[in-house]
Structures are given as C-alpha cells and as structure tokens.
C-alpha cells in the first residue's frame, strides 16, 4: 500500500487479524481505543480482528498488510498473493 502525505486509510480487518509492516515513511495510527500511535519505518504492529483502525500518513509512506487466517498458519497479502508460513 502506498500512501501520499496526509492521506487517510482504514484497514478492513473484519474477516481476520492482520499485521502492518511499515516499509518506508511513518503514519499516525488509531487502533481501537488507542489514538495517535506513531508507527515508523521498519516497525510493525499486529492488528486484532474487528478492532477499528485508521491511519494517516505523515510523509509519503509505503506499507504492507498481511492478513492471517484463524490458525495463524497462512498469510494472505491484500493484493491476493499467497504466502505459506509455518508457525511452530
């Protein structure tokens, strides 16, 4: 996901939990009752299913969202690429 400066993005995590990886830039992130969290380049945050999320890009930013199935054994990237992950 690429975000322009000051762009606002909401994450649809109604069907599964996900993890946000900040590749470049930084965002202000609202996660449920926690407002104004700053997520910087090279950081990641786990987002539980059905927790309201909103992020606003402070700078031009790039991030990747990985959506997890219930067993946390498979990861589904937003654009439809599938990655199998073994969690032992």
C-alpha positions as MATLAB code, in Angstrom:
seq = 'XXXXXXXXXXXXXXXXXXXXXXXXXXXXXXXXXXXXXXXXXXXXXXXXXXXXXXXXXXXXXXXXXXXXXXXXXXXXXXXXXXXXXXXX';
ca = [
       0.000    0.000    0.000;
       1.397    3.381   -0.945;
       0.101    6.457    0.894;
       0.586   10.080   -0.062;
       1.383   12.698    2.596;
      -1.737   13.383    4.736;
      -3.677   10.516    3.119;
      -6.065    8.664    5.455;
      -6.552    4.891    5.155;
      -8.841    2.500    7.037;
      -7.959   -1.163    7.331;
     -10.775   -3.677    6.833;
      -9.909   -6.364    9.362;
     -13.475   -7.633    9.753;
     -12.613  -11.121    8.484;
      -9.192  -11.706   10.012;
      -6.372  -10.273   12.084;
      -3.506   -8.667   10.224;
      -0.026   -7.254   10.631;
       1.070   -3.885    9.286;
       4.715   -3.563    8.210;
       5.995   -0.024    7.614;
       8.452   -0.220    4.727;
       9.025    3.497    4.259;
       7.850    6.709    5.948;
       5.671    6.980    9.040;
       1.997    7.177    9.968;
      -0.208    8.201   12.862;
      -2.269    5.157   13.761;
      -5.534    4.758   15.690;
      -6.078    1.219   16.972;
      -9.340    0.812   18.850;
      -9.211    2.982   21.962;
      -5.511    3.798   21.429;
      -5.290    7.016   19.422;
      -2.297    8.782   17.898;
       0.215    5.919   17.897;
       3.166    6.727   15.669;
       4.402    3.845   13.516;
       7.809    4.454   11.922;
       9.733    2.922    9.049;
      10.880   -0.658    9.826;
       8.293   -1.123   12.592;
       5.324   -3.469   12.574;
       2.094   -3.736   14.524;
      -0.321   -6.649   14.994;
      -3.972   -5.672   14.480;
      -6.570   -7.996   16.063;
      -9.682   -8.860   14.090;
     -12.611   -6.409   14.353;
     -10.598   -3.668   16.079;
     -11.302   -0.315   14.414;
      -8.225    1.059   12.689;
      -7.345    4.265   10.901;
      -4.005    5.619    9.806;
      -2.859    8.939    8.412;
       0.390    9.231    6.532;
       2.716   11.917    7.911;
       5.075   11.584    4.955;
       4.784    9.672    1.710;
       4.681    6.098    3.038;
       4.787    2.509    1.882;
       3.444   -0.347    3.957;
       2.417   -3.961    3.599;
      -0.617   -5.569    5.213;
      -0.604   -9.305    5.877;
      -3.945  -10.905    6.781;
      -3.913  -14.078    8.906;
      -6.350  -16.983    8.930;
      -7.745  -18.309   12.228;
      -4.962  -20.864   12.684;
      -2.210  -18.322   12.010;
      -0.725  -20.840    9.590;
      -1.300  -18.952    6.384;
      -0.864  -15.339    5.473;
      -2.864  -13.576    2.770;
      -1.459  -10.359    1.310;
      -4.051   -7.707    0.392;
      -3.265   -7.874   -3.353;
      -4.008  -11.601   -3.453;
      -0.519  -13.097   -3.331;
      -0.416  -16.100   -1.019;
       2.467  -16.925    1.268;
       2.557  -20.100    3.337;
       4.104  -19.728    6.759;
       4.797  -22.468    9.258;
       4.450  -21.311   12.851;
       5.819  -23.884   15.275;
];
